[in-house]
mmCIF file of C-alpha atoms and ligand atoms in Angstrom:
data_model
loop_
_atom_site.group_PDB
_atom_site.id
_atom_site.type_symbol
_atom_site.label_atom_id
_atom_site.label_comp_id
_atom_site.label_asym_id
_atom_site.label_seq_id
_atom_site.Cartn_x
_atom_site.Cartn_y
_atom_site.Cartn_z
ATOM 1 C CA MET Y 1 160.432 -12.075 98.599
ATOM 2 C CA THR Y 2 159.207 -9.045 100.210
ATOM 3 C CA ARG Y 3 161.636 -7.344 102.606
ATOM 4 C CA LYS Y 4 159.373 -6.416 105.605
ATOM 5 C CA ALA Y 5 160.508 -4.470 108.697
ATOM 6 C CA ILE Y 6 158.758 -3.488 111.753
ATOM 7 C CA TYR Y 7 159.255 -0.029 113.611
ATOM 8 C CA PRO Y 8 157.848 -0.568 117.274
ATOM 9 C CA GLY Y 9 157.718 2.079 119.862
ATOM 10 C CA THR Y 10 155.309 4.047 122.044
ATOM 11 C CA PHE Y 11 155.152 7.175 119.779
ATOM 12 C CA ASP Y 12 153.512 9.346 122.412
ATOM 13 C CA PRO Y 13 153.488 11.372 120.276
ATOM 14 C CA VAL Y 14 155.241 10.926 116.947
ATOM 15 C CA THR Y 15 158.065 13.443 116.344
ATOM 16 C CA TYR Y 16 160.256 14.532 113.462
ATOM 17 C CA GLY Y 17 162.783 12.143 114.978
ATOM 18 C CA HIS Y 18 160.500 9.113 114.527
ATOM 19 C CA LEU Y 19 159.385 10.368 110.963
ATOM 20 C CA ASP Y 20 163.208 10.708 109.847
ATOM 21 C CA ILE Y 21 163.738 6.987 110.814
ATOM 22 C CA ILE Y 22 160.476 5.871 109.221
ATOM 23 C CA GLU Y 23 161.523 7.582 105.930
ATOM 24 C CA ARG Y 24 165.035 6.062 105.927
ATOM 25 C CA ALA Y 25 163.474 2.625 106.629
ATOM 26 C CA SER Y 26 160.898 3.029 103.816
ATOM 27 C CA ALA Y 27 163.629 3.618 101.360
ATOM 28 C CA LEU Y 28 165.453 0.465 102.458
ATOM 29 C CA TYR Y 29 162.568 -2.043 102.776
ATOM 30 C CA ASP Y 30 159.588 -3.012 100.761
ATOM 31 C CA LYS Y 31 157.140 -2.699 103.614
ATOM 32 C CA VAL Y 32 157.577 -0.920 106.892
ATOM 33 C CA LEU Y 33 155.022 -1.605 109.623
ATOM 34 C CA VAL Y 34 155.111 1.071 112.347
ATOM 35 C CA ALA Y 35 153.796 -0.825 115.427
ATOM 36 C CA VAL Y 36 152.357 1.218 118.280
ATOM 37 C CA ALA Y 37 152.755 -0.437 121.657
ATOM 38 C CA THR Y 38 149.538 -0.380 123.634
ATOM 39 C CA GLY Y 39 150.473 -2.321 126.630
ATOM 40 C CA VAL Y 40 153.380 -0.287 127.921
ATOM 41 C CA GLY Y 41 153.835 0.616 131.660
ATOM 42 C CA LYS Y 42 154.702 4.036 130.550
ATOM 43 C CA LYS Y 43 151.279 5.530 131.012
ATOM 44 C CA PRO Y 44 151.120 7.486 127.770
ATOM 45 C CA LEU Y 45 149.505 10.875 127.270
ATOM 46 C CA PHE Y 46 147.705 9.844 124.061
ATOM 47 C CA THR Y 47 145.540 6.716 123.736
ATOM 48 C CA ALA Y 48 146.665 4.186 121.325
ATOM 49 C CA GLY Y 49 144.050 5.069 118.784
ATOM 50 C CA GLU Y 50 145.234 8.727 118.901
ATOM 51 C CA ARG Y 51 148.858 7.737 118.371
ATOM 52 C CA VAL Y 52 147.964 5.573 115.427
ATOM 53 C CA LYS Y 53 145.857 8.108 113.954
ATOM 54 C CA MET Y 54 148.664 10.868 114.230
ATOM 55 C CA LEU Y 55 151.149 8.358 112.597
ATOM 56 C CA LYS Y 56 148.854 7.478 109.730
ATOM 57 C CA GLU Y 57 148.165 11.208 109.006
ATOM 58 C CA GLU Y 58 152.015 11.793 108.889
ATOM 59 C CA THR Y 59 153.156 8.686 106.968
ATOM 60 C CA GLY Y 60 150.144 8.464 104.485
ATOM 61 C CA ALA Y 61 152.550 9.946 101.755
ATOM 62 C CA PHE Y 62 154.870 7.017 101.855
ATOM 63 C CA GLY Y 63 153.295 4.145 99.714
ATOM 64 C CA ASN Y 64 154.819 1.331 101.724
ATOM 65 C CA VAL Y 65 154.263 2.309 105.325
ATOM 66 C CA GLU Y 66 151.446 0.962 107.497
ATOM 67 C CA VAL Y 67 150.503 1.649 111.211
ATOM 68 C CA GLU Y 68 148.779 -0.457 113.654
ATOM 69 C CA GLU Y 69 148.534 -1.206 117.384
ATOM 70 C CA PHE Y 70 150.120 -4.336 118.962
ATOM 71 C CA ASN Y 71 150.195 -5.754 122.469
ATOM 72 C CA GLU Y 72 152.447 -8.786 122.543
ATOM 73 C CA LEU Y 73 156.339 -9.509 122.524
ATOM 74 C CA VAL Y 74 157.837 -7.696 119.708
ATOM 75 C CA VAL Y 75 159.356 -10.759 118.200
ATOM 76 C CA ASP Y 76 156.233 -12.631 118.328
ATOM 77 C CA TYR Y 77 154.454 -9.726 116.545
ATOM 78 C CA ALA Y 78 157.246 -9.564 113.975
ATOM 79 C CA GLY Y 79 157.028 -13.361 113.368
ATOM 80 C CA ARG Y 80 153.417 -13.205 112.835
ATOM 81 C CA LYS Y 81 153.674 -10.450 110.411
ATOM 82 C CA SER Y 82 156.553 -12.201 108.514
ATOM 83 C CA ALA Y 83 158.908 -9.408 109.237
ATOM 84 C CA LYS Y 84 162.584 -10.465 109.700
ATOM 85 C CA VAL Y 85 163.816 -7.037 110.791
ATOM 86 C CA ILE Y 86 162.994 -4.684 113.828
ATOM 87 C CA ILE Y 87 164.097 -1.193 113.240
ATOM 88 C CA ARG Y 88 165.150 1.051 116.089
ATOM 89 C CA GLY Y 89 166.314 4.545 116.319
ATOM 90 C CA LEU Y 90 169.536 5.384 117.955
ATOM 91 C CA ARG Y 91 169.923 9.082 119.233
ATOM 92 C CA MET Y 92 172.704 9.539 121.908
ATOM 93 C CA ILE Y 93 175.090 7.016 123.359
ATOM 94 C CA SER Y 94 172.433 7.192 126.276
ATOM 95 C CA ASP Y 95 170.121 5.147 124.115
ATOM 96 C CA PHE Y 96 172.731 2.465 123.470
ATOM 97 C CA GLU Y 97 172.703 0.460 126.744
ATOM 98 C CA TYR Y 98 168.900 0.015 126.793
ATOM 99 C CA GLU Y 99 168.593 -0.756 123.006
ATOM 100 C CA PHE Y 100 171.686 -3.161 123.390
ATOM 101 C CA GLN Y 101 170.025 -5.085 125.990
ATOM 102 C CA MET Y 102 166.694 -5.198 124.247
ATOM 103 C CA ALA Y 103 168.177 -6.346 120.858
ATOM 104 C CA LEU Y 104 170.143 -9.149 122.578
ATOM 105 C CA THR Y 105 167.109 -10.221 124.534
ATOM 106 C CA ASN Y 106 164.946 -10.334 121.380
ATOM 107 C CA ARG Y 107 167.642 -12.411 119.740
ATOM 108 C CA LYS Y 108 167.655 -14.741 122.415
ATOM 109 C CA LEU Y 109 163.874 -14.948 122.184
ATOM 110 C CA ASN Y 110 163.949 -15.361 118.435
ATOM 111 C CA SER Y 111 167.306 -15.682 116.516
ATOM 112 C CA LYS Y 112 165.746 -15.372 113.297
ATOM 113 C CA ILE Y 113 164.829 -11.732 113.676
ATOM 114 C CA GLU Y 114 167.432 -9.079 113.306
ATOM 115 C CA THR Y 115 167.492 -5.676 114.996
ATOM 116 C CA VAL Y 116 168.672 -2.806 112.774
ATOM 117 C CA PHE Y 117 169.582 0.590 114.214
ATOM 118 C CA MET Y 118 169.245 3.767 112.352
ATOM 119 C CA MET Y 119 170.560 7.234 113.116
ATOM 120 C CA PRO Y 120 168.336 10.116 112.551
ATOM 121 C CA LYS Y 121 169.669 13.663 111.118
ATOM 122 C CA GLU Y 122 171.807 15.336 113.786
ATOM 123 C CA SER Y 123 169.175 18.091 114.236
ATOM 124 C CA TYR Y 124 166.768 15.395 115.503
ATOM 125 C CA SER Y 125 169.250 13.371 117.604
ATOM 126 C CA TYR Y 126 168.237 15.058 120.976
ATOM 127 C CA LEU Y 127 164.482 14.874 120.363
ATOM 128 C CA SER Y 128 162.235 12.883 122.646
ATOM 129 C CA SER Y 129 158.542 12.498 122.991
ATOM 130 C CA ARG Y 130 158.995 12.814 126.812
ATOM 131 C CA LEU Y 131 160.790 16.120 126.687
ATOM 132 C CA ILE Y 132 158.392 17.408 123.972
ATOM 133 C CA LYS Y 133 155.425 16.753 126.311
ATOM 134 C CA GLU Y 134 157.253 18.520 129.172
ATOM 135 C CA VAL Y 135 157.867 21.748 127.346
ATOM 136 C CA ALA Y 136 154.507 21.622 125.542
ATOM 137 C CA GLY Y 137 152.909 21.564 128.917
ATOM 138 C CA LEU Y 138 154.690 24.748 129.714
ATOM 139 C CA ASP Y 139 153.540 26.404 126.428
ATOM 140 C CA ALA Y 140 156.773 26.269 124.411
ATOM 141 C CA ASP Y 141 157.104 26.590 120.871
ATOM 142 C CA ILE Y 142 157.469 22.981 119.622
ATOM 143 C CA SER Y 143 156.985 23.658 115.816
ATOM 144 C CA ALA Y 144 160.575 22.481 115.069
ATOM 145 C CA PHE Y 145 160.036 19.065 116.703
ATOM 146 C CA VAL Y 146 156.707 17.802 115.674
ATOM 147 C CA PRO Y 147 154.336 18.436 112.603
ATOM 148 C CA LYS Y 148 151.538 20.986 112.727
ATOM 149 C CA ASN Y 149 148.749 18.348 113.540
ATOM 150 C CA VAL Y 150 150.771 16.864 116.494
ATOM 151 C CA GLU Y 151 151.475 20.253 117.891
ATOM 152 C CA ASN Y 152 147.672 21.144 117.627
ATOM 153 C CA LYS Y 153 146.803 17.732 119.451
ATOM 154 C CA LEU Y 154 149.336 18.448 122.300
ATOM 155 C CA LYS Y 155 147.782 21.926 122.621
ATOM 156 C CA GLU Y 156 144.317 20.338 123.090
ATOM 157 C CA LYS Y 157 145.593 17.914 125.549
ATOM 158 C CA PHE Y 158 146.975 20.496 127.732
ATOM 159 C CA GLU Y 159 144.073 22.952 127.488
ATOM 160 C CA LYS Y 160 141.809 20.337 128.982
HETATM 161 P P1 ADP A 201 159.990 3.383 122.995
HETATM 162 O O1 ADP A 201 158.932 3.250 124.188
HETATM 163 O O2 ADP A 201 159.973 1.903 122.303
HETATM 164 O O3 ADP A 201 161.347 3.774 123.317
HETATM 165 P P2 ADP A 201 159.546 5.623 121.512
HETATM 166 O O4 ADP A 201 158.382 6.230 120.818
HETATM 167 O O5 ADP A 201 160.252 6.483 122.616
HETATM 168 O O6 ADP A 201 159.330 4.225 122.117
HETATM 169 O O7 ADP A 201 160.700 5.357 120.342
HETATM 170 C C1 ADP A 201 160.631 4.353 119.403
HETATM 171 C C2 ADP A 201 161.940 4.173 118.695
HETATM 172 O O8 ADP A 201 162.309 5.500 118.052
HETATM 173 C C3 ADP A 201 162.972 3.813 119.736
HETATM 174 O O9 ADP A 201 163.988 3.059 118.956
HETATM 175 C C4 ADP A 201 163.740 5.272 119.852
HETATM 176 O O10 ADP A 201 165.195 5.226 120.136
HETATM 177 C C5 ADP A 201 163.427 6.144 118.497
HETATM 178 N N1 ADP A 201 163.607 7.427 118.514
HETATM 179 C C6 ADP A 201 162.659 8.106 119.397
HETATM 180 N N2 ADP A 201 163.050 9.494 119.191
HETATM 181 C C7 ADP A 201 164.010 9.516 118.169
HETATM 182 C C8 ADP A 201 164.735 10.490 117.551
HETATM 183 N N3 ADP A 201 164.446 11.812 117.811
HETATM 184 N N4 ADP A 201 165.637 10.237 116.519
HETATM 185 C C9 ADP A 201 165.707 8.760 116.089
HETATM 186 N N5 ADP A 201 165.108 7.794 116.744
HETATM 187 C C10 ADP A 201 164.215 8.031 117.765
#
């Protein structure tokens, strides 16, 4: 039996926090499918294609991680991909309420799929894509938060 997990999110853009969770998940599961949500109401800075490309570049070294777009209910997507586990990252207590609601809603929608929470390294526990975009737009040094490639892509976006 292949133990497969999906890690869904917006990843706008991928940060060292996301990559920390991906690394932990890749050590626990046979296959990890990073699923980039395209139909979110959040109005992302990067297109889905750009977000997938950046993630692929950063996860290429893991032999068991794949990246693709999705645009449906997470539990439907997981079921279609034969994944029994949804991975989510928990940073602060402030993440808890939303994640708790979402995990229980997903369980109601499909009780066969389990949500597993993982904590990143402490130094990444305050990182968020939203804040990184805010400070990158103001020309801050973000090299401690995102890989070089992503830093360059952010610079390009804000230069336009
Ligand atoms: P979403 O729109 O689904 O919240 P995100 O890309 O913001 O998408 O996050 C995807 C998942 O990664 C979520 O579970 C989120 O809590 C988690 N995550 C985001 N940043 C970090 C971080 N710095 N450390 C650990 N987990 C994180």
